[in-house]
Every structure is written in structure tokens, then in C-alpha cells.
């Protein structure tokens, strides 16, 4: 269940919001004049989100390569990798 707080809580209850973000690894949604305005999260959660985005981007590149025929047999690819590693 998302936590939704008023913008005044950032000033008045910062420590409480920070503790919530760190213990639950969930964002807190901040409203301004009754409308959604910000999402606040811990830096650890933000870094984890960025890692997922980067992974999804790389997976999308790979799927695009497959769709466009830019593939090679597994044995050939592994041979190239081994050569690059000097194995």
C-alpha cells in the first residue's frame, strides 16, 4: 500500500518519512494542494531502480538484435569470449 503524505510532512516529519523509506524500501508519495507532486525514496532504493532500468535496457537491446538477425551460434560466441579472456 503506497504511503501518501502532504508536502508539509517533508518539513515537519522528515525523520519519520526517511525511516519509512529505509525500512520498507518503498517510496513515499508527496502531495501539494491535494495533487501528486513528488516521490521520495532512499538512495539505496533509487540505485536499485536504476540497476533494473539498465538491465531492462540491455535485455531490450538483445531482443532487438535477435529480431534483426544479429546472432551467432553459442559455441562460436563462447570461443570468441574465451579468446578474449586468453583461455
PDB file of N, CA and C in Angstrom:
ATOM      1  N   UNK A   1       0.845  -1.173   0.000  1.00  0.00           N
ATOM      2  CA  UNK A   1       0.000   0.000   0.000  1.00  0.00           C
ATOM      3  C   UNK A   1       0.894   1.241   0.000  1.00  0.00           C
ATOM      4  N   UNK A   2       0.744   2.107  -0.969  1.00  0.00           N
ATOM      5  CA  UNK A   2       1.613   3.285  -1.018  1.00  0.00           C
ATOM      6  C   UNK A   2       1.355   4.238   0.145  1.00  0.00           C
ATOM      7  N   UNK A   3       2.422   4.888   0.576  1.00  0.00           N
ATOM      8  CA  UNK A   3       2.307   5.905   1.616  1.00  0.00           C
ATOM      9  C   UNK A   3       2.186   7.257   0.931  1.00  0.00           C
ATOM     10  N   UNK A   4       1.137   7.979   1.242  1.00  0.00           N
ATOM     11  CA  UNK A   4       0.885   9.299   0.652  1.00  0.00           C
ATOM     12  C   UNK A   4       0.871  10.312   1.778  1.00  0.00           C
ATOM     13  N   UNK A   5       1.698  11.339   1.627  1.00  0.00           N
ATOM     14  CA  UNK A   5       1.818  12.354   2.674  1.00  0.00           C
ATOM     15  C   UNK A   5       1.706  13.742   2.070  1.00  0.00           C
ATOM     16  N   UNK A   6       1.295  14.694   2.883  1.00  0.00           N
ATOM     17  CA  UNK A   6       1.219  16.097   2.462  1.00  0.00           C
ATOM     18  C   UNK A   6       2.623  16.703   2.424  1.00  0.00           C
ATOM     19  N   UNK A   7       2.806  17.713   1.591  1.00  0.00           N
ATOM     20  CA  UNK A   7       4.124  18.338   1.450  1.00  0.00           C
ATOM     21  C   UNK A   7       4.633  18.904   2.775  1.00  0.00           C
ATOM     22  N   UNK A   8       3.758  19.356   3.628  1.00  0.00           N
ATOM     23  CA  UNK A   8       4.178  19.900   4.927  1.00  0.00           C
ATOM     24  C   UNK A   8       4.888  18.843   5.768  1.00  0.00           C
ATOM     25  N   UNK A   9       4.572  17.556   5.528  1.00  0.00           N
ATOM     26  CA  UNK A   9       5.220  16.495   6.291  1.00  0.00           C
ATOM     27  C   UNK A   9       6.711  16.383   5.975  1.00  0.00           C
ATOM     28  N   UNK A  10       7.131  16.818   4.799  1.00  0.00           N
ATOM     29  CA  UNK A  10       8.566  16.800   4.499  1.00  0.00           C
ATOM     30  C   UNK A  10       9.326  17.676   5.489  1.00  0.00           C
ATOM     31  N   UNK A  11       8.744  18.793   5.831  1.00  0.00           N
ATOM     32  CA  UNK A  11       9.379  19.724   6.767  1.00  0.00           C
ATOM     33  C   UNK A  11       9.157  19.262   8.213  1.00  0.00           C
ATOM     34  N   UNK A  12       7.941  18.868   8.532  1.00  0.00           N
ATOM     35  CA  UNK A  12       7.583  18.584   9.914  1.00  0.00           C
ATOM     36  C   UNK A  12       7.887  17.167  10.378  1.00  0.00           C
ATOM     37  N   UNK A  13       7.923  16.220   9.451  1.00  0.00           N
ATOM     38  CA  UNK A  13       8.100  14.814   9.829  1.00  0.00           C
ATOM     39  C   UNK A  13       9.135  14.116   8.950  1.00  0.00           C
ATOM     40  N   UNK A  14      10.194  14.858   8.618  1.00  0.00           N
ATOM     41  CA  UNK A  14      11.224  14.318   7.734  1.00  0.00           C
ATOM     42  C   UNK A  14      11.788  13.000   8.250  1.00  0.00           C
ATOM     43  N   UNK A  15      12.142  12.940   9.525  1.00  0.00           N
ATOM     44  CA  UNK A  15      12.754  11.730  10.097  1.00  0.00           C
ATOM     45  C   UNK A  15      11.828  10.532   9.976  1.00  0.00           C
ATOM     46  N   UNK A  16      10.551  10.751  10.159  1.00  0.00           N
ATOM     47  CA  UNK A  16       9.560   9.676  10.044  1.00  0.00           C
ATOM     48  C   UNK A  16       9.480   9.163   8.600  1.00  0.00           C
ATOM     49  N   UNK A  17       9.470  10.081   7.655  1.00  0.00           N
ATOM     50  CA  UNK A  17       9.419   9.708   6.240  1.00  0.00           C
ATOM     51  C   UNK A  17      10.693   8.975   5.845  1.00  0.00           C
ATOM     52  N   UNK A  18      11.827   9.472   6.283  1.00  0.00           N
ATOM     53  CA  UNK A  18      13.107   8.838   5.988  1.00  0.00           C
ATOM     54  C   UNK A  18      13.145   7.418   6.540  1.00  0.00           C
ATOM     55  N   UNK A  19      12.739   7.247   7.779  1.00  0.00           N
ATOM     56  CA  UNK A  19      12.730   5.918   8.402  1.00  0.00           C
ATOM     57  C   UNK A  19      11.813   4.966   7.632  1.00  0.00           C
ATOM     58  N   UNK A  20      10.661   5.453   7.213  1.00  0.00           N
ATOM     59  CA  UNK A  20       9.726   4.630   6.451  1.00  0.00           C
ATOM     60  C   UNK A  20      10.371   4.156   5.150  1.00  0.00           C
ATOM     61  N   UNK A  21      11.000   5.078   4.426  1.00  0.00           N
ATOM     62  CA  UNK A  21      11.636   4.735   3.147  1.00  0.00           C
ATOM     63  C   UNK A  21      12.740   3.707   3.333  1.00  0.00           C
ATOM     64  N   UNK A  22      13.528   3.854   4.391  1.00  0.00           N
ATOM     65  CA  UNK A  22      14.648   2.944   4.624  1.00  0.00           C
ATOM     66  C   UNK A  22      14.189   1.576   5.118  1.00  0.00           C
ATOM     67  N   UNK A  23      13.163   1.520   5.918  1.00  0.00           N
ATOM     68  CA  UNK A  23      12.737   0.233   6.476  1.00  0.00           C
ATOM     69  C   UNK A  23      11.853  -0.559   5.518  1.00  0.00           C
ATOM     70  N   UNK A  24      11.088   0.116   4.678  1.00  0.00           N
ATOM     71  CA  UNK A  24      10.174  -0.594   3.778  1.00  0.00           C
ATOM     72  C   UNK A  24      10.706  -0.732   2.359  1.00  0.00           C
ATOM     73  N   UNK A  25      11.734   0.040   2.019  1.00  0.00           N
ATOM     74  CA  UNK A  25      12.235   0.105   0.639  1.00  0.00           C
ATOM     75  C   UNK A  25      11.130   0.477  -0.340  1.00  0.00           C
ATOM     76  N   UNK A  26      10.234   1.303   0.102  1.00  0.00           N
ATOM     77  CA  UNK A  26       9.131   1.799  -0.719  1.00  0.00           C
ATOM     78  C   UNK A  26       9.191   3.328  -0.761  1.00  0.00           C
ATOM     79  N   UNK A  27       8.720   3.925  -1.852  1.00  0.00           N
ATOM     80  CA  UNK A  27       8.684   5.386  -1.907  1.00  0.00           C
ATOM     81  C   UNK A  27       7.517   5.945  -1.095  1.00  0.00           C
ATOM     82  N   UNK A  28       7.634   7.207  -0.780  1.00  0.00           N
ATOM     83  CA  UNK A  28       6.533   7.963  -0.177  1.00  0.00           C
ATOM     84  C   UNK A  28       6.106   8.994  -1.214  1.00  0.00           C
ATOM     85  N   UNK A  29       4.827   9.038  -1.503  1.00  0.00           N
ATOM     86  CA  UNK A  29       4.306   9.993  -2.472  1.00  0.00           C
ATOM     87  C   UNK A  29       3.871  11.250  -1.730  1.00  0.00           C
ATOM     88  N   UNK A  30       4.365  12.394  -2.200  1.00  0.00           N
ATOM     89  CA  UNK A  30       4.101  13.677  -1.562  1.00  0.00           C
ATOM     90  C   UNK A  30       3.091  14.449  -2.408  1.00  0.00           C
ATOM     91  N   UNK A  31       2.076  14.976  -1.731  1.00  0.00           N
ATOM     92  CA  UNK A  31       1.078  15.780  -2.436  1.00  0.00           C
ATOM     93  C   UNK A  31       1.277  17.252  -2.133  1.00  0.00           C
ATOM     94  N   UNK A  32       0.849  18.074  -3.079  1.00  0.00           N
ATOM     95  CA  UNK A  32       0.865  19.524  -2.912  1.00  0.00           C
ATOM     96  C   UNK A  32      -0.504  20.016  -3.368  1.00  0.00           C
ATOM     97  N   UNK A  33      -1.189  20.680  -2.484  1.00  0.00           N
ATOM     98  CA  UNK A  33      -2.549  21.151  -2.754  1.00  0.00           C
ATOM     99  C   UNK A  33      -3.458  20.008  -3.212  1.00  0.00           C
ATOM    100  N   UNK A  34      -3.271  18.839  -2.575  1.00  0.00           N
ATOM    101  CA  UNK A  34      -4.128  17.696  -2.855  1.00  0.00           C
ATOM    102  C   UNK A  34      -3.799  16.922  -4.117  1.00  0.00           C
ATOM    103  N   UNK A  35      -2.765  17.317  -4.831  1.00  0.00           N
ATOM    104  CA  UNK A  35      -2.371  16.641  -6.076  1.00  0.00           C
ATOM    105  C   UNK A  35      -0.993  16.008  -5.905  1.00  0.00           C
ATOM    106  N   UNK A  36      -0.762  14.892  -6.581  1.00  0.00           N
ATOM    107  CA  UNK A  36       0.536  14.247  -6.541  1.00  0.00           C
ATOM    108  C   UNK A  36       1.614  15.195  -7.032  1.00  0.00           C
ATOM    109  N   UNK A  37       2.756  15.247  -6.327  1.00  0.00           N
ATOM    110  CA  UNK A  37       3.822  16.175  -6.696  1.00  0.00           C
ATOM    111  C   UNK A  37       5.188  15.498  -6.766  1.00  0.00           C
ATOM    112  N   UNK A  38       5.537  14.679  -5.777  1.00  0.00           N
ATOM    113  CA  UNK A  38       6.870  14.077  -5.694  1.00  0.00           C
ATOM    114  C   UNK A  38       6.779  12.630  -5.240  1.00  0.00           C
ATOM    115  N   UNK A  39       7.824  11.885  -5.547  1.00  0.00           N
ATOM    116  CA  UNK A  39       8.029  10.566  -4.958  1.00  0.00           C
ATOM    117  C   UNK A  39       9.377  10.620  -4.252  1.00  0.00           C
ATOM    118  N   UNK A  40       9.409  10.262  -2.986  1.00  0.00           N
ATOM    119  CA  UNK A  40      10.628  10.297  -2.183  1.00  0.00           C
ATOM    120  C   UNK A  40      11.015   8.860  -1.856  1.00  0.00           C
ATOM    121  N   UNK A  41      12.299   8.526  -2.070  1.00  0.00           N
ATOM    122  CA  UNK A  41      12.765   7.176  -1.764  1.00  0.00           C
ATOM    123  C   UNK A  41      14.201   7.229  -1.265  1.00  0.00           C
ATOM    124  N   UNK A  42      14.631   6.150  -0.644  1.00  0.00           N
ATOM    125  CA  UNK A  42      16.015   6.084  -0.164  1.00  0.00           C
ATOM    126  C   UNK A  42      16.953   6.010  -1.363  1.00  0.00           C
ATOM    127  N   UNK A  43      18.193   6.397  -1.153  1.00  0.00           N
ATOM    128  CA  UNK A  43      19.183   6.322  -2.218  1.00  0.00           C
ATOM    129  C   UNK A  43      19.414   4.861  -2.612  1.00  0.00           C
ATOM    130  N   UNK A  44      19.396   3.958  -1.643  1.00  0.00           N
ATOM    131  CA  UNK A  44      19.568   2.533  -1.947  1.00  0.00           C
ATOM    132  C   UNK A  44      18.457   2.054  -2.884  1.00  0.00           C
ATOM    133  N   UNK A  45      17.226   2.445  -2.612  1.00  0.00           N
ATOM    134  CA  UNK A  45      16.103   2.059  -3.467  1.00  0.00           C
ATOM    135  C   UNK A  45      16.235   2.700  -4.845  1.00  0.00           C
ATOM    136  N   UNK A  46      16.670   3.941  -4.904  1.00  0.00           N
ATOM    137  CA  UNK A  46      16.876   4.635  -6.174  1.00  0.00           C
ATOM    138  C   UNK A  46      17.941   3.920  -7.007  1.00  0.00           C
ATOM    139  N   UNK A  47      19.070   3.548  -6.374  1.00  0.00           N
ATOM    140  CA  UNK A  47      20.135   2.836  -7.079  1.00  0.00           C
ATOM    141  C   UNK A  47      19.634   1.500  -7.615  1.00  0.00           C
ATOM    142  N   UNK A  48      18.839   0.800  -6.813  1.00  0.00           N
ATOM    143  CA  UNK A  48      18.278  -0.481  -7.233  1.00  0.00           C
ATOM    144  C   UNK A  48      17.342  -0.287  -8.436  1.00  0.00           C
ATOM    145  N   UNK A  49      16.573   0.760  -8.418  1.00  0.00           N
ATOM    146  CA  UNK A  49      15.680   1.075  -9.533  1.00  0.00           C
ATOM    147  C   UNK A  49      16.476   1.360 -10.805  1.00  0.00           C
ATOM    148  N   UNK A  50      17.560   2.135 -10.688  1.00  0.00           N
ATOM    149  CA  UNK A  50      18.413   2.416 -11.835  1.00  0.00           C
ATOM    150  C   UNK A  50      19.043   1.142 -12.391  1.00  0.00           C
ATOM    151  N   UNK A  51      19.464   0.240 -11.510  1.00  0.00           N
ATOM    152  CA  UNK A  51      20.043  -1.030 -11.956  1.00  0.00           C
ATOM    153  C   UNK A  51      19.023  -1.826 -12.761  1.00  0.00           C
ATOM    154  N   UNK A  52      17.782  -1.844 -12.304  1.00  0.00           N
ATOM    155  CA  UNK A  52      16.731  -2.556 -13.047  1.00  0.00           C
ATOM    156  C   UNK A  52      16.494  -1.916 -14.411  1.00  0.00           C
ATOM    157  N   UNK A  53      16.466  -0.610 -14.452  1.00  0.00           N
ATOM    158  CA  UNK A  53      16.260   0.091 -15.725  1.00  0.00           C
ATOM    159  C   UNK A  53      17.389  -0.239 -16.692  1.00  0.00           C
ATOM    160  N   UNK A  54      18.636  -0.223 -16.204  1.00  0.00           N
ATOM    161  CA  UNK A  54      19.779  -0.556 -17.059  1.00  0.00           C
ATOM    162  C   UNK A  54      19.700  -1.994 -17.558  1.00  0.00           C
ATOM    163  N   UNK A  55      19.304  -2.919 -16.684  1.00  0.00           N
ATOM    164  CA  UNK A  55      19.168  -4.320 -17.079  1.00  0.00           C
ATOM    165  C   UNK A  55      18.090  -4.466 -18.153  1.00  0.00           C
ATOM    166  N   UNK A  56      16.937  -3.841 -17.948  1.00  0.00           N
ATOM    167  CA  UNK A  56      15.847  -3.921 -18.930  1.00  0.00           C
ATOM    168  C   UNK A  56      16.274  -3.331 -20.266  1.00  0.00           C
ATOM    169  N   UNK A  57      17.067  -2.274 -20.230  1.00  0.00           N
ATOM    170  CA  UNK A  57      17.568  -1.661 -21.454  1.00  0.00           C
ATOM    171  C   UNK A  57      18.476  -2.628 -22.215  1.00  0.00           C
ATOM    172  N   UNK A  58      19.364  -3.311 -21.487  1.00  0.00           N
ATOM    173  CA  UNK A  58      20.258  -4.277 -22.121  1.00  0.00           C
ATOM    174  C   UNK A  58      19.482  -5.467 -22.670  1.00  0.00           C
ATOM    175  N   UNK A  59      18.475  -5.921 -21.945  1.00  0.00           N
ATOM    176  CA  UNK A  59      17.636  -7.010 -22.440  1.00  0.00           C
ATOM    177  C   UNK A  59      16.896  -6.594 -23.707  1.00  0.00           C
ATOM    178  N   UNK A  60      16.409  -5.368 -23.744  1.00  0.00           N
ATOM    179  CA  UNK A  60      15.716  -4.863 -24.935  1.00  0.00           C
ATOM    180  C   UNK A  60      16.670  -4.817 -26.130  1.00  0.00           C
ATOM    181  N   UNK A  61      17.926  -4.408 -25.896  1.00  0.00           N
ATOM    182  CA  UNK A  61      18.928  -4.407 -26.974  1.00  0.00           C
ATOM    183  C   UNK A  61      19.135  -5.818 -27.508  1.00  0.00           C
ATOM    184  N   UNK A  62      19.254  -6.773 -26.596  1.00  0.00           N
ATOM    185  CA  UNK A  62      19.455  -8.160 -27.008  1.00  0.00           C
ATOM    186  C   UNK A  62      18.279  -8.693 -27.808  1.00  0.00           C
ATOM    187  N   UNK A  63      17.070  -8.392 -27.361  1.00  0.00           N
ATOM    188  CA  UNK A  63      15.883  -8.837 -28.092  1.00  0.00           C
ATOM    189  C   UNK A  63      15.812  -8.198 -29.471  1.00  0.00           C
ATOM    190  N   UNK A  64      16.228  -6.942 -29.561  1.00  0.00           N
ATOM    191  CA  UNK A  64      16.250  -6.255 -30.858  1.00  0.00           C
ATOM    192  C   UNK A  64      17.269  -6.918 -31.781  1.00  0.00           C
ATOM    193  N   UNK A  65      18.442  -7.260 -31.232  1.00  0.00           N
ATOM    194  CA  UNK A  65      19.456  -7.953 -32.034  1.00  0.00           C
ATOM    195  C   UNK A  65      18.921  -9.286 -32.559  1.00  0.00           C
ATOM    196  N   UNK A  66      18.228 -10.032 -31.714  1.00  0.00           N
ATOM    197  CA  UNK A  66      17.652 -11.311 -32.145  1.00  0.00           C
ATOM    198  C   UNK A  66      16.638 -11.080 -33.254  1.00  0.00           C
ATOM    199  N   UNK A  67      15.769 -10.106 -33.062  1.00  0.00           N
ATOM    200  CA  UNK A  67      14.733  -9.813 -34.051  1.00  0.00           C
ATOM    201  C   UNK A  67      15.339  -9.411 -35.397  1.00  0.00           C
ATOM    202  N   UNK A  68      16.466  -8.678 -35.352  1.00  0.00           N
ATOM    203  CA  UNK A  68      17.105  -8.194 -36.573  1.00  0.00           C
ATOM    204  C   UNK A  68      18.164  -9.157 -37.110  1.00  0.00           C
ATOM    205  N   UNK A  69      18.250 -10.357 -36.507  1.00  0.00           N
ATOM    206  CA  UNK A  69      19.141 -11.391 -37.021  1.00  0.00           C
ATOM    207  C   UNK A  69      20.598 -11.241 -36.661  1.00  0.00           C
ATOM    208  N   UNK A  70      20.928 -10.372 -35.740  1.00  0.00           N
ATOM    209  CA  UNK A  70      22.325 -10.196 -35.327  1.00  0.00           C
ATOM    210  C   UNK A  70      22.648 -11.197 -34.206  1.00  0.00           C
ATOM    211  N   UNK A  71      22.773 -12.453 -34.605  1.00  0.00           N
ATOM    212  CA  UNK A  71      23.049 -13.524 -33.649  1.00  0.00           C
ATOM    213  C   UNK A  71      24.148 -14.411 -34.209  1.00  0.00           C
ATOM    214  N   UNK A  72      24.760 -15.215 -33.326  1.00  0.00           N
ATOM    215  CA  UNK A  72      25.716 -16.215 -33.773  1.00  0.00           C
ATOM    216  C   UNK A  72      25.554 -17.444 -32.883  1.00  0.00           C
ATOM    217  N   UNK A  73      25.987 -18.596 -33.375  1.00  0.00           N
ATOM    218  CA  UNK A  73      25.838 -19.824 -32.577  1.00  0.00           C
ATOM    219  C   UNK A  73      26.565 -19.711 -31.230  1.00  0.00           C
ATOM    220  N   UNK A  74      26.021 -20.380 -30.235  1.00  0.00           N
ATOM    221  CA  UNK A  74      26.557 -20.341 -28.877  1.00  0.00           C
ATOM    222  C   UNK A  74      28.033 -20.730 -28.842  1.00  0.00           C
ATOM    223  N   UNK A  75      28.379 -21.847 -29.500  1.00  0.00           N
ATOM    224  CA  UNK A  75      29.769 -22.320 -29.470  1.00  0.00           C
ATOM    225  C   UNK A  75      30.731 -21.279 -30.038  1.00  0.00           C
ATOM    226  N   UNK A  76      30.321 -20.619 -31.109  1.00  0.00           N
ATOM    227  CA  UNK A  76      31.156 -19.585 -31.720  1.00  0.00           C
ATOM    228  C   UNK A  76      31.321 -18.391 -30.779  1.00  0.00           C
ATOM    229  N   UNK A  77      30.230 -17.989 -30.154  1.00  0.00           N
ATOM    230  CA  UNK A  77      30.287 -16.854 -29.224  1.00  0.00           C
ATOM    231  C   UNK A  77      31.182 -17.183 -28.034  1.00  0.00           C
ATOM    232  N   UNK A  78      31.046 -18.401 -27.478  1.00  0.00           N
ATOM    233  CA  UNK A  78      31.875 -18.796 -26.335  1.00  0.00           C
ATOM    234  C   UNK A  78      33.345 -18.871 -26.719  1.00  0.00           C
ATOM    235  N   UNK A  79      33.622 -19.326 -27.928  1.00  0.00           N
ATOM    236  CA  UNK A  79      35.006 -19.379 -28.412  1.00  0.00           C
ATOM    237  C   UNK A  79      35.610 -17.980 -28.465  1.00  0.00           C
ATOM    238  N   UNK A  80      34.837 -17.026 -28.983  1.00  0.00           N
ATOM    239  CA  UNK A  80      35.308 -15.634 -29.029  1.00  0.00           C
ATOM    240  C   UNK A  80      35.554 -15.081 -27.629  1.00  0.00           C
ATOM    241  N   UNK A  81      34.679 -15.398 -26.702  1.00  0.00           N
ATOM    242  CA  UNK A  81      34.834 -14.922 -25.324  1.00  0.00           C
ATOM    243  C   UNK A  81      36.100 -15.517 -24.713  1.00  0.00           C
ATOM    244  N   UNK A  82      36.293 -16.828 -24.910  1.00  0.00           N
ATOM    245  CA  UNK A  82      37.493 -17.480 -24.356  1.00  0.00           C
ATOM    246  C   UNK A  82      38.773 -16.888 -24.926  1.00  0.00           C
ATOM    247  N   UNK A  83      38.755 -16.610 -26.224  1.00  0.00           N
ATOM    248  CA  UNK A  83      39.932 -15.989 -26.855  1.00  0.00           C
ATOM    249  C   UNK A  83      40.202 -14.615 -26.238  1.00  0.00           C
ATOM    250  N   UNK A  84      39.134 -13.857 -26.020  1.00  0.00           N
ATOM    251  CA  UNK A  84      39.280 -12.530 -25.419  1.00  0.00           C
ATOM    252  C   UNK A  84      39.827 -12.585 -24.002  1.00  0.00           C
ATOM    253  N   UNK A  85      39.510 -13.675 -23.289  1.00  0.00           N
ATOM    254  CA  UNK A  85      39.981 -13.838 -21.918  1.00  0.00           C
ATOM    255  C   UNK A  85      41.345 -14.541 -21.864  1.00  0.00           C
ATOM    256  N   UNK A  86      41.822 -15.013 -23.028  1.00  0.00           N
ATOM    257  CA  UNK A  86      43.095 -15.700 -23.069  1.00  0.00           C
ATOM    258  C   UNK A  86      43.030 -17.106 -22.501  1.00  0.00           C
ATOM    259  N   UNK A  87      41.878 -17.722 -22.603  1.00  0.00           N
ATOM    260  CA  UNK A  87      41.698 -19.082 -22.069  1.00  0.00           C
ATOM    261  C   UNK A  87      41.918 -20.110 -23.163  1.00  0.00           C
TER     262      UNK A  87
END
